[in-house]
């Protein structure tokens, strides 16, 4: 990109010329009537088994539930058919998937579109034979191996709803997810490699399914480690698929049939199993790839996210494959066995588009540009960022060292709830601004509202909202099995549709718009902290701390961290006599056990008492101010225990 005097970056002429979108007129066209705009795209981009009859509708069934949003009603389609059959028709021998194992000496695996279709069909037939029917839910607890793609696509082919559980999640986290969807089926692996060590995933799965409805467990052989085997319940993946036919007709799905569920956490630690439906998700996943990453037939796209997260769902798998290009999956950690591992993967596979998270970019920035110097990464033509704010120094480093001052950077803003990208300046149009996500995509109407629900003036921070008709992949609800559906509907309404009335979608992010309509995300409006791009609420962390038998109360704040963006800091009340260092170690263990090592706190402080208001609310903002040694502590007159200020200051010294 080229920097102009106004501090904004614009595409080079050459890039612009070849870009899929290179004329800003599209914004105006879309704005005239977003529904018509999406209607035309849906007709063009999706293979419909039966055409849809109504493009968009929204109704409010009751005062205690959120809106019922429908896109492309009346239509029938199958996501997997759009991904595989349609691309096999075009070019069966095109590479769909490249898989890089963690161990660089192990063989890379490649699947053409035809081979992938064949594998997916075999597994789809195997699932049917095990009893999986259209509408059933299936749990997927797999590491980054090709079978995770095969399993997800096989589910969508037969109309089963997948719920992918991140493989590093604990047995307890797996259990809650399986219980939520009451699934009878789980797909897992014997184990996987992480930094050269074997992780026994099957053992976690065995623990996680206790007390759930799971009756059948399908196990992919990956690491060859010893596992416990239950003859009536467990099945080897390859034994199931070996003799299956590679033909399986794609189910006819309604546009609004549930496609997948993916839980995230929201305000005050709420567990939110996000629901996505078939047509809207398919369209937005496909079109955003074309627009934002400028997909061309020759592209090799690498989204470094784990398929267990929404970025992995949409951009490691569905978006590139819907567009018939090659996608790359890498099993391992970014800097294993050496810090140049990513550069080597880019060089080896001639990757053209790299989509990653600021936390990884910051890590490489700390290693220094040397970690990329000895490899030829000149195949790259677009860089992407996602998941959290990319600060300006990191953006500039990414632009200079990886992008050679030339490549466009798309800073893409979206959420698990929006299913696909909604804000980013397009690489062939611009303008791009460091540390600002950019313009709302054509057809998406984003606003920034003040506390009274009025649009903020340019330059004034407020709450980021999305206005009707939202976006095709917008979250349709919070999943729950009977008898909990009412609660879930209420949650859906309260989390997303309550702050400004029932027709305004609330993102829970704070943002500012500049005079060019460029949106800069400034932080979360709720208690979510983004640790290495992962959504964790302070309340979830606090309950993990409070699991410790001797801790009755705690407060967690997020403080900036050079690599992870934010990192938790824990204040826990402890008045016992045990060795404090031991207690601190135990608390850390509790956190790692329930939230994973990623949430390991920067520091744990044991205090006598936490600062509270007279109504008993813990004052986390005050703790933050004390930690940063701010002079102005704000209004402390409502404190019921002002003496805690001095006590905590002492501990922090
Ligand atoms: C939250 C959603 C987006 C898919 C992966 C994360 C933050 C996301 C950006 C960005 C600043 C960002 C927001 C958002 N976020 N992208 N480009 N700039 N912040 O999905 O885990 O559901 O998290 O991530 O806070 O609400 P998620």
Coordinates of N, CA, C and O and ligand atoms in Angstrom, one line a residue, residues 264-265 274 305 309-312 315 355 358 385-390 410-421 423-424 435-437 464 505 507-510 519-526 528 530 533-536, ligand 1:
X264 N -19.4 -19.2 22.8 CA -18.4 -18.1 23.2 C -18.9 -17.6 24.5 O -19.9 -17.9 25.0
X265 N -18.0 -16.8 25.1 CA -18.4 -16.2 26.4 C -18.7 -14.7 26.2 O -18.1 -14.0 25.4
X274 N -23.6 -19.9 20.2 CA -24.1 -19.1 19.1 C -24.6 -20.0 18.0 O -24.0 -21.0 17.6
X305 N -5.7 -19.6 12.2 CA -6.6 -19.9 13.4 C -6.9 -21.3 13.4 O -7.0 -22.0 12.4
X309 N -12.2 -22.3 16.5 CA -12.7 -20.9 16.7 C -13.5 -20.5 15.4 O -13.3 -21.1 14.4
X310 N -14.2 -19.4 15.5 CA -15.0 -19.0 14.4 C -14.1 -18.6 13.2 O -14.4 -18.9 12.1
X311 N -12.9 -18.0 13.5 CA -12.1 -17.7 12.4 C -11.6 -18.9 11.6 O -11.5 -18.9 10.4
X312 N -11.4 -20.0 12.4 CA -11.1 -21.2 11.7 C -12.2 -21.8 10.9 O -12.0 -22.3 9.8
X315 N -12.7 -18.9 7.9 CA -11.7 -18.6 7.0 C -10.6 -19.6 6.8 O -9.8 -19.5 5.9
X355 N -3.4 -14.7 7.0 CA -4.5 -14.1 7.8 C -4.2 -14.6 9.2 O -4.2 -15.8 9.5
X358 N -3.1 -10.4 15.9 CA -2.1 -9.5 16.4 C -1.1 -10.1 17.4 O 0.1 -9.8 17.4
X385 N -5.4 -9.3 9.5 CA -5.3 -9.3 11.0 C -6.7 -9.5 11.5 O -7.7 -8.9 10.9
X386 N -6.8 -10.2 12.6 CA -8.2 -10.4 13.2 C -8.1 -10.7 14.6 O -7.1 -11.3 15.1
X387 N -9.2 -10.4 15.3 CA -9.4 -10.9 16.7 C -9.3 -9.9 17.8 O -9.8 -10.1 18.9
X388 N -8.5 -8.9 17.6 CA -8.3 -7.9 18.6 C -7.7 -6.6 17.9 O -7.4 -6.7 16.7
X389 N -7.6 -5.6 18.7 CA -7.1 -4.3 18.1 C -5.6 -4.6 17.7 O -4.8 -5.2 18.5
X390 N -5.2 -4.2 16.5 CA -3.8 -4.3 16.2 C -3.2 -2.9 16.4 O -3.6 -1.9 15.8
X410 N -5.4 -6.0 5.6 CA -6.8 -5.9 5.9 C -7.0 -6.2 7.4 O -6.7 -7.3 7.9
X411 N -7.4 -5.2 8.2 CA -7.6 -5.4 9.6 C -9.1 -5.7 9.7 O -9.9 -4.8 9.6
X412 N -9.4 -6.9 9.9 CA -10.8 -7.3 9.8 C -11.5 -7.4 11.1 O -11.1 -8.1 12.0
X413 N -12.6 -6.7 11.3 CA -13.4 -6.7 12.5 C -14.6 -7.6 12.3 O -15.4 -7.4 11.3
X414 N -14.9 -8.5 13.2 CA -16.1 -9.3 13.2 C -16.2 -10.0 14.5 O -15.3 -9.8 15.4
X415 N -17.2 -10.9 14.7 CA -17.3 -11.6 16.0 C -17.8 -13.0 15.6 O -18.4 -13.2 14.6
X416 N -17.7 -13.9 16.6 CA -18.4 -15.2 16.5 C -19.8 -15.0 16.0 O -20.3 -15.7 15.2
X417 N -20.4 -14.0 16.6 CA -21.9 -13.7 16.3 C -22.1 -13.2 14.9 O -23.2 -13.4 14.4
X418 N -21.2 -12.6 14.3 CA -21.5 -12.1 12.9 C -21.1 -13.1 11.9 O -21.3 -12.9 10.7
X419 N -20.4 -14.2 12.3 CA -20.1 -15.3 11.4 C -19.0 -15.0 10.4 O -18.3 -16.0 10.0
X420 N -18.9 -13.8 9.9 CA -17.9 -13.4 8.9 C -17.6 -12.0 9.1 O -18.3 -11.3 9.9
X421 N -16.7 -11.5 8.3 CA -16.2 -10.1 8.4 C -17.3 -9.1 8.2 O -18.1 -9.3 7.3
X423 N -16.5 -5.4 9.1 CA -15.8 -4.1 9.0 C -14.3 -4.4 8.5 O -13.6 -5.2 9.1
X424 N -13.9 -3.8 7.4 CA -12.5 -3.7 7.0 C -12.5 -2.9 5.7 O -13.4 -3.0 4.9
X435 N -4.1 0.6 12.8 CA -4.9 0.5 14.1 C -6.3 0.8 14.0 O -7.0 0.9 15.0
X436 N -6.9 1.0 12.8 CA -8.3 1.2 12.6 C -8.8 0.1 11.7 O -8.2 -0.1 10.6
X437 N -9.9 -0.5 12.0 CA -10.4 -1.7 11.2 C -10.8 -1.1 9.8 O -10.4 -1.8 8.8
X464 N -20.6 0.5 19.4 CA -20.7 0.0 18.0 C -21.9 -0.9 17.9 O -22.1 -1.9 18.6
X505 N -28.7 -4.2 16.8 CA -27.7 -5.2 17.3 C -26.5 -4.5 18.0 O -25.9 -3.7 17.4
X507 N -22.9 -4.7 19.6 CA -21.7 -5.6 19.5 C -20.9 -5.8 20.8 O -20.1 -6.7 20.9
X508 N -21.2 -4.9 21.8 CA -20.4 -4.8 23.0 C -19.0 -4.3 22.8 O -18.1 -4.5 23.7
X509 N -18.7 -3.7 21.7 CA -17.4 -3.0 21.5 C -17.6 -1.5 21.5 O -18.7 -1.0 21.1
X510 N -16.6 -0.8 21.9 CA -16.6 0.6 21.8 C -15.8 1.0 20.6 O -14.8 0.4 20.2
X519 N -13.7 3.2 10.9 CA -14.1 2.8 12.3 C -12.9 2.3 13.0 O -12.2 1.4 12.5
X520 N -12.6 2.9 14.1 CA -11.5 2.4 15.0 C -12.1 1.7 16.2 O -12.9 2.4 16.9
X521 N -11.8 0.5 16.5 CA -12.3 -0.2 17.7 C -11.4 0.3 18.8 O -10.2 0.2 18.7
X522 N -12.1 0.7 19.9 CA -11.2 1.2 21.0 C -11.2 0.2 22.2 O -10.4 0.4 23.1
X523 N -12.1 -0.7 22.3 CA -12.1 -1.7 23.4 C -13.4 -2.3 23.6 O -14.4 -2.0 22.9
X524 N -13.6 -3.1 24.6 CA -14.8 -3.8 24.9 C -15.6 -2.9 25.8 O -15.1 -2.2 26.7
X525 N -17.0 -3.0 25.7 CA -17.8 -2.3 26.6 C -18.3 -3.1 27.8 O -18.9 -2.7 28.7
X526 N -17.9 -4.4 27.7 CA -18.3 -5.3 28.8 C -17.1 -5.8 29.5 O -16.0 -5.3 29.4
X528 N -15.4 -8.5 29.0 CA -14.6 -9.4 28.2 C -13.2 -8.9 28.1 O -13.0 -7.7 27.8
X530 N -9.6 -9.7 25.9 CA -9.1 -10.4 24.8 C -7.7 -10.8 25.1 O -6.8 -10.0 25.0
X533 N -6.2 -12.8 21.7 CA -7.3 -12.9 20.8 C -8.5 -13.7 21.3 O -9.5 -13.8 20.6
X534 N -8.3 -14.3 22.4 CA -9.4 -15.2 22.9 C -10.3 -14.4 23.8 O -9.9 -13.6 24.6
X535 N -11.6 -14.7 23.7 CA -12.6 -14.0 24.5 C -12.7 -14.6 25.9 O -13.3 -15.7 26.0
X536 N -12.3 -13.9 26.9 CA -12.5 -14.5 28.3 C -13.0 -13.4 29.1 O -12.6 -12.2 29.0
Ligands
LIG1 C1 -14.4 -9.7 19.4 C2 -15.0 -10.9 18.8 C3 -13.4 -11.9 14.7 C4 -13.3 -13.3 14.7 C5 -12.4 -13.8 15.8 C6 -12.7 -13.3 17.1 C7 -12.6 -8.2 19.0 C8 -12.3 -8.9 16.6 C9 -11.1 -7.2 15.8 C10 -10.4 -6.2 15.1 C11 -10.4 -4.9 17.1 C12 -11.4 -6.9 17.2 C13 -13.8 -7.4 19.3 C14 -15.0 -8.4 18.9 N1 -12.1 -8.0 17.6 N2 -11.7 -8.4 15.5 N3 -10.1 -6.3 13.8 N4 -10.1 -5.1 15.8 N5 -11.1 -5.8 17.8 O1 -14.1 -13.5 17.4 O2 -13.7 -14.4 19.7 O3 -16.0 -13.8 18.9 O4 -14.3 -12.0 19.4 O5 -13.0 -9.6 19.1 O6 -13.8 -7.2 20.7 O7 -16.2 -8.1 19.6 P1 -14.6 -13.5 18.9

